[in-house]
Coordinates of N, CA and C and ligand atoms in Angstrom, one line a residue:
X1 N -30.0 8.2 -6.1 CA -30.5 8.5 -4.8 C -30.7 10.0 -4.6
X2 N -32.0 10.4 -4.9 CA -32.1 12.1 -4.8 C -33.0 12.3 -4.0
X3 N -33.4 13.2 -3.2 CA -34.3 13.6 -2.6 C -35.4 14.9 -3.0
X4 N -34.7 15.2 -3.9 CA -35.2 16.9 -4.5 C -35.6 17.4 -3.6
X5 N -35.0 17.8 -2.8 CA -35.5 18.9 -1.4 C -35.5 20.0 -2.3
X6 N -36.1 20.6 -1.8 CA -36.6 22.1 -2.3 C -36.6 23.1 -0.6
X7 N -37.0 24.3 -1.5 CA -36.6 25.6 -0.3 C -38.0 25.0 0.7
X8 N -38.9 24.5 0.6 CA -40.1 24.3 0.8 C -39.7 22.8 1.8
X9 N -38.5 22.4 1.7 CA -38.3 21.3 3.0 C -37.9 22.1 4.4
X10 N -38.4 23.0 4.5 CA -37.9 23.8 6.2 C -39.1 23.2 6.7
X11 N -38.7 22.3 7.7 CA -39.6 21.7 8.9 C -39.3 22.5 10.3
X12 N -40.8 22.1 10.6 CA -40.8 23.3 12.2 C -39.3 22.8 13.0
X13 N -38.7 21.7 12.8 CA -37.5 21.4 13.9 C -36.6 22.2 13.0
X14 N -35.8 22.6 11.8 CA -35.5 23.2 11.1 C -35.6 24.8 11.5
X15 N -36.7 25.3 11.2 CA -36.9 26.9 11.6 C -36.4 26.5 13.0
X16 N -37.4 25.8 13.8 CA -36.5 26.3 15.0 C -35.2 26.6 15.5
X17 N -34.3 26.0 15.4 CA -33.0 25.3 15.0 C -32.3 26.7 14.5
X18 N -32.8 27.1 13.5 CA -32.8 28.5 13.0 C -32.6 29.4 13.5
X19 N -33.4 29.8 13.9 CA -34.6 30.9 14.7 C -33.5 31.1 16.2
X20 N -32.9 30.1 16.5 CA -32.3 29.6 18.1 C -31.3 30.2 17.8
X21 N -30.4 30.1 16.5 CA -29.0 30.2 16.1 C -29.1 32.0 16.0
X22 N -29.8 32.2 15.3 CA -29.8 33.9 15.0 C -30.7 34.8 16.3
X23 N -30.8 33.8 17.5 CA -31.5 34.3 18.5 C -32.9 35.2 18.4
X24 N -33.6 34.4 17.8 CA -35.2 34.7 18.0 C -36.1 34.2 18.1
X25 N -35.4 33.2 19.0 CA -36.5 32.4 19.6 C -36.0 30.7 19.1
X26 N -37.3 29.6 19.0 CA -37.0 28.6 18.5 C -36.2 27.9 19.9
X27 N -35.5 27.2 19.5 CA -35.0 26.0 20.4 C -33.7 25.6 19.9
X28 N -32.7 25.4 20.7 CA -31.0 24.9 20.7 C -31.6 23.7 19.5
X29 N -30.6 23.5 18.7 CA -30.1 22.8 18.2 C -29.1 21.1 18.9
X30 N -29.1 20.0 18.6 CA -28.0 19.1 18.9 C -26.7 20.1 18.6
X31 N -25.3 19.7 19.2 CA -24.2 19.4 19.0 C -24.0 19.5 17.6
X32 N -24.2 18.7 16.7 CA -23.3 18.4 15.0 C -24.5 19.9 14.2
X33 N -25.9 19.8 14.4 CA -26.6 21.2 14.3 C -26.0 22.2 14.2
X34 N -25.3 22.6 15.4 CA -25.3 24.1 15.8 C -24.1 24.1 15.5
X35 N -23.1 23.1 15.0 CA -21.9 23.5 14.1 C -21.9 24.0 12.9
X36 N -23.2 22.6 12.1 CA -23.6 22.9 10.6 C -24.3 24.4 10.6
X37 N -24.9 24.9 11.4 CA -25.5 25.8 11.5 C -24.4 27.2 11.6
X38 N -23.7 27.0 12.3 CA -22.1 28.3 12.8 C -21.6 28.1 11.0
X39 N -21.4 26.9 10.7 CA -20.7 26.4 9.0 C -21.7 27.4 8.0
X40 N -22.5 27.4 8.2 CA -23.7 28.1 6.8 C -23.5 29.3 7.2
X41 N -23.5 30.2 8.4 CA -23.8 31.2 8.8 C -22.3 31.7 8.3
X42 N -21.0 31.7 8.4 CA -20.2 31.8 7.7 C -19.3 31.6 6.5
X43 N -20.4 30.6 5.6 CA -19.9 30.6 4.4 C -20.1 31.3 3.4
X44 N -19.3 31.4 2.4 CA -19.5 32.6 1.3 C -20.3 31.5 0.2
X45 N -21.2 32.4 -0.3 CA -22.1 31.8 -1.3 C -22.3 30.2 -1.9
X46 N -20.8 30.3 -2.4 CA -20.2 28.9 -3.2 C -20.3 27.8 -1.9
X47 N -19.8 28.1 -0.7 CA -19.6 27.4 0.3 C -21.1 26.8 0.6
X48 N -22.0 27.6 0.8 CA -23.1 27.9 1.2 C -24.0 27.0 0.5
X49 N -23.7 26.6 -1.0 CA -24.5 26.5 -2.2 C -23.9 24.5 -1.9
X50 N -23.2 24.4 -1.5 CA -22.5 23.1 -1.3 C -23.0 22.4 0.0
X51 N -22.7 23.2 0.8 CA -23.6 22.8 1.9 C -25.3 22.5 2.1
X52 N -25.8 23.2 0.8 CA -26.6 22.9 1.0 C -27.6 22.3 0.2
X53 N -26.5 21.0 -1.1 CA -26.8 20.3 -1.3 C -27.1 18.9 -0.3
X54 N -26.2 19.4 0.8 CA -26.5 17.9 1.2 C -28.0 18.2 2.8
X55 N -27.9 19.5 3.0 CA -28.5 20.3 4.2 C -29.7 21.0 3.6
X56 N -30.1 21.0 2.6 CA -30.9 22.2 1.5 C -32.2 22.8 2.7
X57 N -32.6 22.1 3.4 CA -33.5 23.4 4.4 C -33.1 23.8 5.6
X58 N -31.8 23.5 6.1 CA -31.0 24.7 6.5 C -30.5 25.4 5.9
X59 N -30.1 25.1 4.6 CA -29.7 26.4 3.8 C -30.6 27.3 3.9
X60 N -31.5 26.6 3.0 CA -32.8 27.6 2.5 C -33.2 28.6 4.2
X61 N -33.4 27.9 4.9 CA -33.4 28.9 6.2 C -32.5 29.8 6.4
X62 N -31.3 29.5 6.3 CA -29.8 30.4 6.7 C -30.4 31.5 5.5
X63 N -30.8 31.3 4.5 CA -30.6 32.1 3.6 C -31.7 32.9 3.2
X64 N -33.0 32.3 3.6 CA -34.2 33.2 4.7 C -33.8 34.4 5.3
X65 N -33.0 33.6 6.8 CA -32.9 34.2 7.5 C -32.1 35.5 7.1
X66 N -31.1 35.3 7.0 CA -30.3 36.7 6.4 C -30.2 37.5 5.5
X67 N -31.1 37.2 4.6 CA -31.5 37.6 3.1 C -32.6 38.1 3.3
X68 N -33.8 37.6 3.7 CA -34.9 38.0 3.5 C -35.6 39.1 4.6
X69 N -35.9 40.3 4.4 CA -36.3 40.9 5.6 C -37.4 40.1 6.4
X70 N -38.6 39.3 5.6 CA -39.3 38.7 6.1 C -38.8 37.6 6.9
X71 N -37.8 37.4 6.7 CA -37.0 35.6 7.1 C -37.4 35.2 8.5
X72 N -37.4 36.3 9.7 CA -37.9 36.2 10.9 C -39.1 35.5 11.1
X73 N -39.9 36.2 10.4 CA -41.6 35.8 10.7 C -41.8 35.0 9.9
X74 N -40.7 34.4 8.8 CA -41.7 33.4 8.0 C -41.0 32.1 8.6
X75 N -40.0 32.2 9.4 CA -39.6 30.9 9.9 C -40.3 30.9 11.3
X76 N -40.8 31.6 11.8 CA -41.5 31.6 13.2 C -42.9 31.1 12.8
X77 N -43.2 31.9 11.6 CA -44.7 31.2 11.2 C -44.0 29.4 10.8
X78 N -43.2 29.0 10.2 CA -42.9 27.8 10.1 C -43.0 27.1 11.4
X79 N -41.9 27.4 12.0 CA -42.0 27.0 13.4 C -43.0 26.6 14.0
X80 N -43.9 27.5 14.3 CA -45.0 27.9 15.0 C -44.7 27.3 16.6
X81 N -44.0 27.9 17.1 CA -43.4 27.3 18.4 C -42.8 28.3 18.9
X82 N -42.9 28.4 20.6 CA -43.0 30.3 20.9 C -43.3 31.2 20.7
X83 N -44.5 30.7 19.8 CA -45.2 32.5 19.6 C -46.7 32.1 20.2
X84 N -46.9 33.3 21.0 CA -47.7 33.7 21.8 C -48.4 35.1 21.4
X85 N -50.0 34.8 21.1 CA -50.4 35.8 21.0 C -50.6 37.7 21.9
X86 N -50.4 38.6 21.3 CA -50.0 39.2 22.4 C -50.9 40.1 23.2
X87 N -52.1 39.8 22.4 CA -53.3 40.0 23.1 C -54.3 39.3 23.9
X88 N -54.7 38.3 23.5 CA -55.1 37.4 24.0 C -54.5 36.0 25.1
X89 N -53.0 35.9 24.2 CA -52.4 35.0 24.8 C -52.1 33.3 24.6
X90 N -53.1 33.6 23.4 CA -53.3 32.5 22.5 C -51.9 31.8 22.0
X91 N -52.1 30.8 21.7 CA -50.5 29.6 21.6 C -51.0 28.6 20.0
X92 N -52.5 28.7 19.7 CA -52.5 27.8 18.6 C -52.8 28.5 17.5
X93 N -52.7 29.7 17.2 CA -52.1 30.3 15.9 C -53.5 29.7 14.9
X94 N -53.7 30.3 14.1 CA -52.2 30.7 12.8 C -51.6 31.9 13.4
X95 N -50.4 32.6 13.4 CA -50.3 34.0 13.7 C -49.9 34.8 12.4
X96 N -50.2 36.2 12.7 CA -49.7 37.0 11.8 C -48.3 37.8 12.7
X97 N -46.9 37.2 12.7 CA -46.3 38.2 13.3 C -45.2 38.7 12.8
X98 N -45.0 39.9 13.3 CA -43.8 41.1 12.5 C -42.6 41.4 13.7
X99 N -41.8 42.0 13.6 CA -40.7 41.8 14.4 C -41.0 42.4 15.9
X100 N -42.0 43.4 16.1 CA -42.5 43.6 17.5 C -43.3 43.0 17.8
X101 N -44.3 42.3 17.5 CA -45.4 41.7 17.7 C -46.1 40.3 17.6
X102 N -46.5 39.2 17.9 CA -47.2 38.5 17.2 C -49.0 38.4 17.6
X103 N -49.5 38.7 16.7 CA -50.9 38.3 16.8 C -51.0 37.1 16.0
X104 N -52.7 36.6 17.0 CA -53.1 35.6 16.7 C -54.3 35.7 15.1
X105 N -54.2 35.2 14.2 CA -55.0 35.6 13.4 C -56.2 36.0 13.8
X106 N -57.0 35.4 14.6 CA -58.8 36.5 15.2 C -58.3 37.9 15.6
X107 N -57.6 37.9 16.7 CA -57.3 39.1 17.2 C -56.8 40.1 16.0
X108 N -55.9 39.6 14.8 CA -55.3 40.6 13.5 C -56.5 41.0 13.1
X109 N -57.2 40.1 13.1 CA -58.7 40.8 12.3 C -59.4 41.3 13.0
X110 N -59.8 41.6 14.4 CA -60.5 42.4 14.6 C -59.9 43.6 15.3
X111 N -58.5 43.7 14.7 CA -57.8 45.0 15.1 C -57.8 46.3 14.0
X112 N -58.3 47.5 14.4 CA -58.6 48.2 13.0 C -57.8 48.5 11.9
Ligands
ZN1 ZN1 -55.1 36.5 19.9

């Protein structure tokens, strides 16, 4: 009984979930979540690596998130939930966003 989750199983409820925990946005987690989630956020590697055989795209997120300088914007682009474009005001994306900003892809492109 395998599932082969891969780093590539982070679903929008996932990032969010995420994204909530390290406060940038996203949306509270349940109760048993935002434990598993406090549990990844302070395990050491080995810990981490166990956990996330049975959790693998909260890992892979935890490990986005705090690892990757991009980890922000690439789970918000996962997400895609709270980001608001910041020009226009736009909500249905795709976005391009970086840690000050989010644009909406039209608006990125026709910015010089
Ligand atoms: Zn826009």
């Amino acid at each position: 009984m395998s599932t082969h989750a891969t780093p590539m199983s982070i679903t929008p409820e996932i990032a969010s979930h995420v994204l909530h925990h390290f406060g940038h946005g996203g949306y509270e987690a349940g109760t048993f979540t935002r434990h598993l989630l406090s549990a990844m956020d302070t395990a050491d590697p080995a810990n981490l690596a166990r956990l996330g055989e049975a959790f693998p795209g909260y890992a892979a997120a935890i490990v986005g998130i705090k690892y990757d300088p991009e980890g922000v914007p690439a789970l918000q682009r996962m997400a895609s939930i709270g980001l608001t474009c910041i020009t226009c005001g736009g909500t249905s994306g795709p976005f391009i966003s970086s840690y000050s900003h989010t644009l909406c892809e039209p608006c990125h492109q026709g910015q010089r």
